[in-house]
mmCIF file of C-alpha atoms in Angstrom:
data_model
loop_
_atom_site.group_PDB
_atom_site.id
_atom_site.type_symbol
_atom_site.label_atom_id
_atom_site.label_comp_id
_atom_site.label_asym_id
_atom_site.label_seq_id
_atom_site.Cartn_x
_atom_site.Cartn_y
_atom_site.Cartn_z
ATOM 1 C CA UNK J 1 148.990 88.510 97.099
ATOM 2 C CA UNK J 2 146.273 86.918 98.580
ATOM 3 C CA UNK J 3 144.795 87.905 102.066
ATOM 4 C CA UNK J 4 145.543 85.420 104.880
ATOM 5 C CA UNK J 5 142.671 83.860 106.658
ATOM 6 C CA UNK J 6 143.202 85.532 110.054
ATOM 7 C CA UNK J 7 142.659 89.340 107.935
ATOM 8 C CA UNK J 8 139.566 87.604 105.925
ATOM 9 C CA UNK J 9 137.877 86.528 109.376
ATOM 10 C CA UNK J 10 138.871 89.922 111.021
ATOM 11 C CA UNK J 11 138.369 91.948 107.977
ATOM 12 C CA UNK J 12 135.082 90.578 106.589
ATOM 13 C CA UNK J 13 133.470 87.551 108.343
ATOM 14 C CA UNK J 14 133.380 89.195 111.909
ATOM 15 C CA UNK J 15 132.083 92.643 111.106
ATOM 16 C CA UNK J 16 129.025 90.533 108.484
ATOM 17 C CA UNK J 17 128.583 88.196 110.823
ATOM 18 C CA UNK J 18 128.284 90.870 114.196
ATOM 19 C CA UNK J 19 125.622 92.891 111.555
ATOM 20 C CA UNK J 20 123.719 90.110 110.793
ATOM 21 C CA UNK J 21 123.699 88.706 114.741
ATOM 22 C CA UNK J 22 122.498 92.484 115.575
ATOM 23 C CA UNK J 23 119.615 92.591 112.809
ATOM 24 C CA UNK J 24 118.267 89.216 114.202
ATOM 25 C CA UNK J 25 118.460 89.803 118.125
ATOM 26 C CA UNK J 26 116.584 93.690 117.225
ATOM 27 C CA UNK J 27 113.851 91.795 114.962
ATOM 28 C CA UNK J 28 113.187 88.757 117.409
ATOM 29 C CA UNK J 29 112.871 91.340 120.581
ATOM 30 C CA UNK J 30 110.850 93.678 118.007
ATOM 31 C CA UNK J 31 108.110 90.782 117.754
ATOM 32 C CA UNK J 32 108.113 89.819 121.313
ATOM 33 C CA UNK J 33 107.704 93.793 122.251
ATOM 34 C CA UNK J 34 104.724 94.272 118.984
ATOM 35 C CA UNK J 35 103.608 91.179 121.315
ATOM 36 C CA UNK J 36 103.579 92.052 124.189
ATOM 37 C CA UNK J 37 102.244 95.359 123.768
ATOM 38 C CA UNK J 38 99.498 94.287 121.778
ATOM 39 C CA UNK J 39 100.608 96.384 118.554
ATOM 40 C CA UNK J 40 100.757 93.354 116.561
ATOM 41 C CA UNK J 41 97.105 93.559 116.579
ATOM 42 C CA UNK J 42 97.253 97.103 114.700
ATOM 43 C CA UNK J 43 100.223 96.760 112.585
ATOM 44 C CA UNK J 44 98.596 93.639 111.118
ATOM 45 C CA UNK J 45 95.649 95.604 110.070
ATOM 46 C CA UNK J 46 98.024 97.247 107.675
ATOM 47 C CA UNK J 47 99.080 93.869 106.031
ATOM 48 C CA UNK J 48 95.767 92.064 106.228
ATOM 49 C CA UNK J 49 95.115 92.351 102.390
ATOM 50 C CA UNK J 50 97.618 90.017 101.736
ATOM 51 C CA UNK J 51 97.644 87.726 104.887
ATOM 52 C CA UNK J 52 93.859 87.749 105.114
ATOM 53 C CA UNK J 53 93.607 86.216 101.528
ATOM 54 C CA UNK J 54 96.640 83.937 102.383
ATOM 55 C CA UNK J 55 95.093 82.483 105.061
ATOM 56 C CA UNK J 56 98.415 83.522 107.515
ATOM 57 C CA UNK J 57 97.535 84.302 110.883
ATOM 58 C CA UNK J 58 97.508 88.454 111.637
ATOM 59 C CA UNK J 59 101.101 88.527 113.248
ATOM 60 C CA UNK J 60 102.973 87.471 110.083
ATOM 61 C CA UNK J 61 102.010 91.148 109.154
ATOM 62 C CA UNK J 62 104.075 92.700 111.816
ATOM 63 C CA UNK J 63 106.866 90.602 109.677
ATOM 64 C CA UNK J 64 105.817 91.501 106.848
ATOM 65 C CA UNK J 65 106.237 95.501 107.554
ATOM 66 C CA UNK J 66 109.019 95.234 109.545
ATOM 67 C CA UNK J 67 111.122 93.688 106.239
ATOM 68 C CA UNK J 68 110.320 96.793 104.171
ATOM 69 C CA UNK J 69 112.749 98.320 107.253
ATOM 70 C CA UNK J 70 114.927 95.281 107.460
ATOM 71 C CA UNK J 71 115.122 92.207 105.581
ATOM 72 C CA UNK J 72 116.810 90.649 108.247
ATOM 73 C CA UNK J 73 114.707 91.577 111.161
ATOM 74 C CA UNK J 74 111.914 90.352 109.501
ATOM 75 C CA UNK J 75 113.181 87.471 108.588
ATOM 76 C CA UNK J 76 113.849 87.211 112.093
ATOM 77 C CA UNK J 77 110.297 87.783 113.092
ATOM 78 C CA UNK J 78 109.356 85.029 111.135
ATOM 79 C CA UNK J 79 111.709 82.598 112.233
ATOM 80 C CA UNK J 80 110.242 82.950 116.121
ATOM 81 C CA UNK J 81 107.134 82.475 114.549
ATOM 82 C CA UNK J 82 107.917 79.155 112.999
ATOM 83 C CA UNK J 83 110.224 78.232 116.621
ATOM 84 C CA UNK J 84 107.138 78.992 118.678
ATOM 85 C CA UNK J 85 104.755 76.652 116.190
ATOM 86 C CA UNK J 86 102.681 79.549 114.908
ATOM 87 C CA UNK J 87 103.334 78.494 111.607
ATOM 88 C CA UNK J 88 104.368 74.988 110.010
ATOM 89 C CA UNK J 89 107.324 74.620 107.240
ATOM 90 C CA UNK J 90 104.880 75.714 104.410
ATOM 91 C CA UNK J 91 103.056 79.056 106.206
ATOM 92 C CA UNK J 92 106.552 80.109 106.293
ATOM 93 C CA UNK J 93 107.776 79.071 102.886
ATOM 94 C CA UNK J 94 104.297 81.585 102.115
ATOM 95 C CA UNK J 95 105.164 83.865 104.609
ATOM 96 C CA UNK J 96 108.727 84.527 103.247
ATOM 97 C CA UNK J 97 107.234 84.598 99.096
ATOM 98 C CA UNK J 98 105.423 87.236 100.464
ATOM 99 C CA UNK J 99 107.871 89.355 101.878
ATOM 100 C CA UNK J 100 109.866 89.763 98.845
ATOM 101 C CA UNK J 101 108.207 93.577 97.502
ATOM 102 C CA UNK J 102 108.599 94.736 101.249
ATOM 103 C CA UNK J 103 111.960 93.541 101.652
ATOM 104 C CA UNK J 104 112.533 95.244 97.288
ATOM 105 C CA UNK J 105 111.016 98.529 98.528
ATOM 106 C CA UNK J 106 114.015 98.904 101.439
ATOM 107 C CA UNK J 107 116.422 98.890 98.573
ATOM 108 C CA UNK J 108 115.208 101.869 96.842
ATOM 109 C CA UNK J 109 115.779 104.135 99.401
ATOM 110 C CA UNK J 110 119.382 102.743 99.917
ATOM 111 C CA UNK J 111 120.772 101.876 96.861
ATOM 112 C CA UNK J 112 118.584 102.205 94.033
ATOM 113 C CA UNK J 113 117.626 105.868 94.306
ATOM 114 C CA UNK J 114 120.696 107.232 95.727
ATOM 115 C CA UNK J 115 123.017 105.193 93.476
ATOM 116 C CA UNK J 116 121.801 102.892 90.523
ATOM 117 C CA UNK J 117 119.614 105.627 88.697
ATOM 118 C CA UNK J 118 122.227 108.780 88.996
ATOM 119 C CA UNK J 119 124.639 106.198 87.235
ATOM 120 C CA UNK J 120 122.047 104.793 84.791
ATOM 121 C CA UNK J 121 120.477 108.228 84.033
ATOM 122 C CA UNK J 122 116.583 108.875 84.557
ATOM 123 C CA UNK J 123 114.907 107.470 81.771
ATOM 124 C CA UNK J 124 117.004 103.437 81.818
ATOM 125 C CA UNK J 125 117.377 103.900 85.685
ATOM 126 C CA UNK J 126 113.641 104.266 86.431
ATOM 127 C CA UNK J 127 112.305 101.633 83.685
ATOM 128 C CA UNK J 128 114.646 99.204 85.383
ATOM 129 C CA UNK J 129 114.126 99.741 89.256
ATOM 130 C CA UNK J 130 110.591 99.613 87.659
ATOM 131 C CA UNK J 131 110.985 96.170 86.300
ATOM 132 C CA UNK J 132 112.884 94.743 89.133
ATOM 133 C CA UNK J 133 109.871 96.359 92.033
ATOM 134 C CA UNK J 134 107.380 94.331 88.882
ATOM 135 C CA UNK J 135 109.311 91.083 89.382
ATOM 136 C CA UNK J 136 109.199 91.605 92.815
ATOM 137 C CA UNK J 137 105.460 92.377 93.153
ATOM 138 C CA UNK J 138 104.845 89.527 91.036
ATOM 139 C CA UNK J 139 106.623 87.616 93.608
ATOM 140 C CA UNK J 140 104.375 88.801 96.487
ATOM 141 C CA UNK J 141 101.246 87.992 94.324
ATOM 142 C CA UNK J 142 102.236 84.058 94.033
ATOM 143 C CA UNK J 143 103.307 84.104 97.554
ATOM 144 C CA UNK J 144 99.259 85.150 98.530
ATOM 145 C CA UNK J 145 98.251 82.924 95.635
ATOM 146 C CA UNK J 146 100.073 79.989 96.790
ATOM 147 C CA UNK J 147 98.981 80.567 100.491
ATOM 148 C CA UNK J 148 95.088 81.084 99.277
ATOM 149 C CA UNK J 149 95.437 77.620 97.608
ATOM 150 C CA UNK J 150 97.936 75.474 99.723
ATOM 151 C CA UNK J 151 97.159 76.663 103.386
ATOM 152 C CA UNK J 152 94.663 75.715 105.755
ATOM 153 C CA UNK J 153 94.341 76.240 109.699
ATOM 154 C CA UNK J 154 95.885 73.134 109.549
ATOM 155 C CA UNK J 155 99.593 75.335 108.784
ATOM 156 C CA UNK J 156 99.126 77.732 111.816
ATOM 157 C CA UNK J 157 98.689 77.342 115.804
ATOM 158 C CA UNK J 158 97.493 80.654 116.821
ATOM 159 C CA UNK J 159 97.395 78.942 120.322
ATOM 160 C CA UNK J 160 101.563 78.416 119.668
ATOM 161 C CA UNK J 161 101.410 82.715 120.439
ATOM 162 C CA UNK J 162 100.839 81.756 124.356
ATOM 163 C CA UNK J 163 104.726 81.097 124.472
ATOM 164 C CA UNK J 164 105.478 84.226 123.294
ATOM 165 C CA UNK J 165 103.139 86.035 125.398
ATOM 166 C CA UNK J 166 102.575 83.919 128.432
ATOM 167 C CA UNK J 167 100.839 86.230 130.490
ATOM 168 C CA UNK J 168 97.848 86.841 128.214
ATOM 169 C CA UNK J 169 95.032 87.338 129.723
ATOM 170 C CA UNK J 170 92.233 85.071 127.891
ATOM 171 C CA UNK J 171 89.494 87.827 127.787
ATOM 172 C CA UNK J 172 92.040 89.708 125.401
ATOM 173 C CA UNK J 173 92.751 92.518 128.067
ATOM 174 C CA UNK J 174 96.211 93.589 128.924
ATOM 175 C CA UNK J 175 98.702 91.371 130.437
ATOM 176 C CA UNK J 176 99.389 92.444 133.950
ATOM 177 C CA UNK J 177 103.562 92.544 133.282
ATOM 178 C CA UNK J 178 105.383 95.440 133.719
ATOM 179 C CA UNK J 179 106.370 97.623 130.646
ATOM 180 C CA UNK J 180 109.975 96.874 132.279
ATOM 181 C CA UNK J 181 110.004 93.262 132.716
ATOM 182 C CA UNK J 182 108.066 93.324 128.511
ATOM 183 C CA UNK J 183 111.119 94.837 127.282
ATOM 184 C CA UNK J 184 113.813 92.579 129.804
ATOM 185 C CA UNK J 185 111.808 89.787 128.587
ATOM 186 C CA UNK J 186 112.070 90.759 124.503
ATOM 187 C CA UNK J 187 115.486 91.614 124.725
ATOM 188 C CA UNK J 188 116.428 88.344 126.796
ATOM 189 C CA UNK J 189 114.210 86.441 123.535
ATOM 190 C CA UNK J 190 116.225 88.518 120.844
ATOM 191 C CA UNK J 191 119.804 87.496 123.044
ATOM 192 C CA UNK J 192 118.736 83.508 123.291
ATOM 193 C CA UNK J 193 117.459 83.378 119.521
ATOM 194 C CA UNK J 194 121.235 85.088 118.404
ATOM 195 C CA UNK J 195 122.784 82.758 120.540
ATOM 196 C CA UNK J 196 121.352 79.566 118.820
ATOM 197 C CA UNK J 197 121.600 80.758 115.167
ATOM 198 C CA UNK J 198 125.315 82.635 115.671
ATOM 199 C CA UNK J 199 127.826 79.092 115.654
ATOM 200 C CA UNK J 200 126.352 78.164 112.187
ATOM 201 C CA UNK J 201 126.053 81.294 110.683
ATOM 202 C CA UNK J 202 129.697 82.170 111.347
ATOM 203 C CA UNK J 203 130.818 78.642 110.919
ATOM 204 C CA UNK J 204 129.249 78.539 107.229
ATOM 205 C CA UNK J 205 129.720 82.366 106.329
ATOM 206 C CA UNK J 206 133.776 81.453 107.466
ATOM 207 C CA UNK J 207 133.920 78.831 104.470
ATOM 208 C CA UNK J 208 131.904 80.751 101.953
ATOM 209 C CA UNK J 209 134.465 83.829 102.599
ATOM 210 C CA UNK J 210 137.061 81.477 102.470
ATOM 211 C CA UNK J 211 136.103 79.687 98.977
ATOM 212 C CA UNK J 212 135.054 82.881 97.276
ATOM 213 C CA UNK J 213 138.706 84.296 97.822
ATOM 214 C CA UNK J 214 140.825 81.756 97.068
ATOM 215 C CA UNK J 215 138.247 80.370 94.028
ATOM 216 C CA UNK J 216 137.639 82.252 91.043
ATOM 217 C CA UNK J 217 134.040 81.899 90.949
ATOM 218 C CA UNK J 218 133.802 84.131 88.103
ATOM 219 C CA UNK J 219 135.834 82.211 85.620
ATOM 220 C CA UNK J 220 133.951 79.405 86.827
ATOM 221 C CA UNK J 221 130.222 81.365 86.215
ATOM 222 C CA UNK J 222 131.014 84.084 83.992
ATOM 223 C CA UNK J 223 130.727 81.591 80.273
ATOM 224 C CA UNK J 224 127.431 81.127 81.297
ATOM 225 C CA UNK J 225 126.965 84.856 80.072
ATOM 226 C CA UNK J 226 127.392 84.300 76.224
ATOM 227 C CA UNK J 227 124.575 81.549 75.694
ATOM 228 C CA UNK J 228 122.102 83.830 77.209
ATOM 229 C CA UNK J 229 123.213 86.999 75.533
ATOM 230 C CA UNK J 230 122.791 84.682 72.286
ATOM 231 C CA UNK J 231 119.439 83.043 73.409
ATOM 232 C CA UNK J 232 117.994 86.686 73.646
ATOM 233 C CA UNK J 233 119.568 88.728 71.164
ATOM 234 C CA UNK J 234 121.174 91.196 72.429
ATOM 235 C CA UNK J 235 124.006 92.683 71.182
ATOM 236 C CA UNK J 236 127.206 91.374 71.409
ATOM 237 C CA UNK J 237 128.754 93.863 74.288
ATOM 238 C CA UNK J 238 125.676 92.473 76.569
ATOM 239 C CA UNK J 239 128.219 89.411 77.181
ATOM 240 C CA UNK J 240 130.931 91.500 79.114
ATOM 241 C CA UNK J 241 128.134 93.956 80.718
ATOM 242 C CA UNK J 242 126.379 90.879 81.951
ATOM 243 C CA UNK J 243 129.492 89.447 83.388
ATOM 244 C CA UNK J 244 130.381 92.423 85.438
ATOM 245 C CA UNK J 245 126.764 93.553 86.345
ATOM 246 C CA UNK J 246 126.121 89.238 87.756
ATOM 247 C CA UNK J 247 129.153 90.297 90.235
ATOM 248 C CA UNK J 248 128.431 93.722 90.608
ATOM 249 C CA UNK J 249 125.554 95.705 90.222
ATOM 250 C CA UNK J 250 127.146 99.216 90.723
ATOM 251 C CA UNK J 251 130.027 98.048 88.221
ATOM 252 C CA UNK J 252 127.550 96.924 85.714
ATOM 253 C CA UNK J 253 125.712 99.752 85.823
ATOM 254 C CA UNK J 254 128.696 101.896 85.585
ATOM 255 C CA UNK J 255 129.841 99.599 82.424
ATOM 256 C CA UNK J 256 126.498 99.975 80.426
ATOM 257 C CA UNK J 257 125.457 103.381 80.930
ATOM 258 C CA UNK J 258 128.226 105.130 78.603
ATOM 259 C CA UNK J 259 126.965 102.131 76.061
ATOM 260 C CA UNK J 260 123.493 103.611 75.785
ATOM 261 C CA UNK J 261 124.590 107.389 75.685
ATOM 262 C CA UNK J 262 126.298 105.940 72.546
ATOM 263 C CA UNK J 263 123.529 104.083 71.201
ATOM 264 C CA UNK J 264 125.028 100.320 71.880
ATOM 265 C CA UNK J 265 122.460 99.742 74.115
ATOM 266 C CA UNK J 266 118.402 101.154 73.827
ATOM 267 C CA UNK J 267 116.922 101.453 77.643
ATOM 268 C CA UNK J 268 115.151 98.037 77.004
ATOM 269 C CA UNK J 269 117.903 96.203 75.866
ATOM 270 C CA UNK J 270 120.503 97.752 78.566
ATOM 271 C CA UNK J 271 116.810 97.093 80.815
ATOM 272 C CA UNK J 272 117.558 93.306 79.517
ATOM 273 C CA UNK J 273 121.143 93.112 79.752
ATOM 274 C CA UNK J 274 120.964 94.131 83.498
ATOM 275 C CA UNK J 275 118.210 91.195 84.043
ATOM 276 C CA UNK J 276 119.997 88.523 82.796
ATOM 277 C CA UNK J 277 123.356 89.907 84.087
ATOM 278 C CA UNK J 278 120.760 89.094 87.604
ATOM 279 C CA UNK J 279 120.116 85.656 86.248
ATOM 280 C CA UNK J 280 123.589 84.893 86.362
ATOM 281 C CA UNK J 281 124.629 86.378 89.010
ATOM 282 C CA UNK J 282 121.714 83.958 91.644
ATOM 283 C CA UNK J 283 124.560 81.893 91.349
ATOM 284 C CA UNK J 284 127.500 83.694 92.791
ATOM 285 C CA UNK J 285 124.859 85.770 94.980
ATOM 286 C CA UNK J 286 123.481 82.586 95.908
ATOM 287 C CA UNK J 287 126.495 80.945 97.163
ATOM 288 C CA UNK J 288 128.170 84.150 98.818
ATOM 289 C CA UNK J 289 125.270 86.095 100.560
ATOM 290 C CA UNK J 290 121.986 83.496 100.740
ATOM 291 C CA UNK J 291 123.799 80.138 101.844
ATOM 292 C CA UNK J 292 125.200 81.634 104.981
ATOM 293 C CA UNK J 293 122.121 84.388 105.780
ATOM 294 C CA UNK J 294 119.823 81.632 105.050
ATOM 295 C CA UNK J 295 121.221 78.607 107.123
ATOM 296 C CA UNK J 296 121.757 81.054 109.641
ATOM 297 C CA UNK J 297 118.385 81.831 110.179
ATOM 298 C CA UNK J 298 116.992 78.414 109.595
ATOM 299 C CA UNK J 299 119.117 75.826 109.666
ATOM 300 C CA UNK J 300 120.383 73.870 106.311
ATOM 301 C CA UNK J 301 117.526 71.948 105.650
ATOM 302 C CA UNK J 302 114.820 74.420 106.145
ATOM 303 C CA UNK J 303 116.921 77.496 104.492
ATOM 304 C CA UNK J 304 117.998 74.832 101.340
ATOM 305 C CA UNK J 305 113.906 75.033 100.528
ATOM 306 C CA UNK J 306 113.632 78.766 101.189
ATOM 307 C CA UNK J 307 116.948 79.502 98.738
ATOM 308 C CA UNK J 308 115.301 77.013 96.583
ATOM 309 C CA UNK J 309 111.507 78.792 96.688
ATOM 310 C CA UNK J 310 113.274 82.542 96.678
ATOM 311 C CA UNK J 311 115.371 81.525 93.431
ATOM 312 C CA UNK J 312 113.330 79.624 91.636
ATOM 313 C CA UNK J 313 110.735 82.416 91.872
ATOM 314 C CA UNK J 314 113.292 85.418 90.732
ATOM 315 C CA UNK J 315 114.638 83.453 87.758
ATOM 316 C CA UNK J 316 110.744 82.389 86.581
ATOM 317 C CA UNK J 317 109.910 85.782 87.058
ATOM 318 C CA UNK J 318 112.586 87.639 85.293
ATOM 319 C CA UNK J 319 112.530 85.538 82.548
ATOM 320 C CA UNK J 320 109.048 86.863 82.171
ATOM 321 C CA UNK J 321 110.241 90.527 82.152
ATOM 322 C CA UNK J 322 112.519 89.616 79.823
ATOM 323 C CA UNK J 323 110.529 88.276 77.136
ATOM 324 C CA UNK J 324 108.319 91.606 77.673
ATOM 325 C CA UNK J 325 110.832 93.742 77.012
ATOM 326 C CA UNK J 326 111.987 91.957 74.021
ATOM 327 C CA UNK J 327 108.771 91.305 72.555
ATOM 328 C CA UNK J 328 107.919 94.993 72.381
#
């Protein structure tokens, strides 16, 4: 029996939706505070390998190391960025590229340490958490590439910073506001930014919940499994592995890892199966978690080119794994 819509809203939009709102109001406040504070100045010292090169202003880096905490408050970080005019459409289309290792290297201490490897065992476990924090390095690297090519001070506004931190003094000495009325005023920035982005994100995580229960997206994805287990040459059980592991990663791993204790599977072809079982799965992943995170935080035109950008760059990427694990 399926659920009704009143449990699916109660049940799983609300509490994603409350999480998300929460993430964003802590990251937007964060940035005002590293603002208004004047740590942004030090924590970009940190990042300014990459944002130097990139030619992104210094407080993208307090974005930047925030998202190896959370994704999402980072994200956030840069989206008051771009609201304020510090960077233009493109600087953040860089900006974001660029996150992608720090927002990987979150996910090994929550899922792929604790979980993926124990299931996988220590030898397939570690040479695929390797290739995944590769593809996502990679990632990074065309993100400062890109920005070292196709930026300019024409794509930032440093002077755009004066909104956040209005009472700036211009010889660069402290601002005269109270520590209290700092952290009133970040909070009040990290409660009006959650206000505007909230009615959409609920509005379009509500129909994506909605679709993905009473659709079976995997009947509708899951053929697409067989032509790329075919195109690559892995063994036939990579078809079902890659089905389960594109709409579940702990299930997949769970599926596969008695198949190479038997010898179905070597670690670079169960290394492989798991990548394109990722391929596949951009397009459930896609729909369910980066439609309604990503319009949330941007807006639908603006998040369409960052799913677009984010994508485009994962699949590219992997694909190059892939053929180096196959080739060897």
């Amino acid at each position: 029996m399926e659920p009704s819509v009143v449990s699916l809203v109660v049940g799983e939009v609300l509490p994603r939706v409350a999480t998300i709102a929460v993430a964003i109001a802590g990251g937007v406040a964060f940035a005002d505070l590293l603002v208004a504070f004047g740590v942004i100045r030090h924590v970009a010292a940190l990042s300014r390998p990459l944002t130097g090169p990139a030619n992104l202003p210094d407080e993208v880096g307090g974005a930047i190391i925030t998202t190896a905490a959370s994704t999402t408050a980072g994200y956030g970080m840069l989206a008051e960025y771009r609201d304020a005019g510090l960077l233009d459409d493109r600087a953040t289309l860089v900006a974001v590229t660029i996150n992608t290792f720090f927002g990987f290297v979150q996910h090994i201490f929550t899922f792929y340490a604790p979980v993926l490897i124990p299931i996988l065992g220590l030898k397939v476990g570690l040479l695929y958490v390797g290739t995944r924090a590769g593809v996502a390095l990679a990632i990074t690297a065309t993100g400062v590439l890109a920005g070292a090519v196709l930026l300019s001070s024409r794509n930032v506004d440093p002077e755009a910073m004066a909104e956040l931190e209005p009472d700036a003094r211009p010889d660069g000495g402290e601002s005269p506001t109270s520590t209290r009325e700092k952290l009133a005023g970040a909070a009040r920035s990290g409660v009006e930014k959650t206000r505007d982005i909230l009615p959409r994100l609920a509005v379009v995580y509500t129909a994506v919940v909605l679709l993905t229960t009473y659709y079976d997206l995997e009947a509708l994805t899951g053929g697409a499994a067989d032509p790329l287990a075919a195109l690559t040459g892995l063994p036939s059980a990579a078809v079902p592995v890659i089905v389960v592991f594109a709409f579940d990663t702990t299930s997949g791993a769970v599926t596969i890892a008695p198949l190479v204790e038997d010898g179905v599977f070597t670690a670079r072809t169960a290394v492989a199966t798991m990548l394109v079982g990722g391929i596949v799965s951009f397009t459930v992943s896609t729909f369910k978690r980066s439609i309604p995170f990503q319009y949330g935080i941007w807006g639908a035109e603006f998040g369409t080119k960052v799913i677009l950008v984010n994508t485009g760059l994962k699949v590219f990427w992997i694909a190059v794994a892939l053929v180096g694990l196959l080739a060897v």
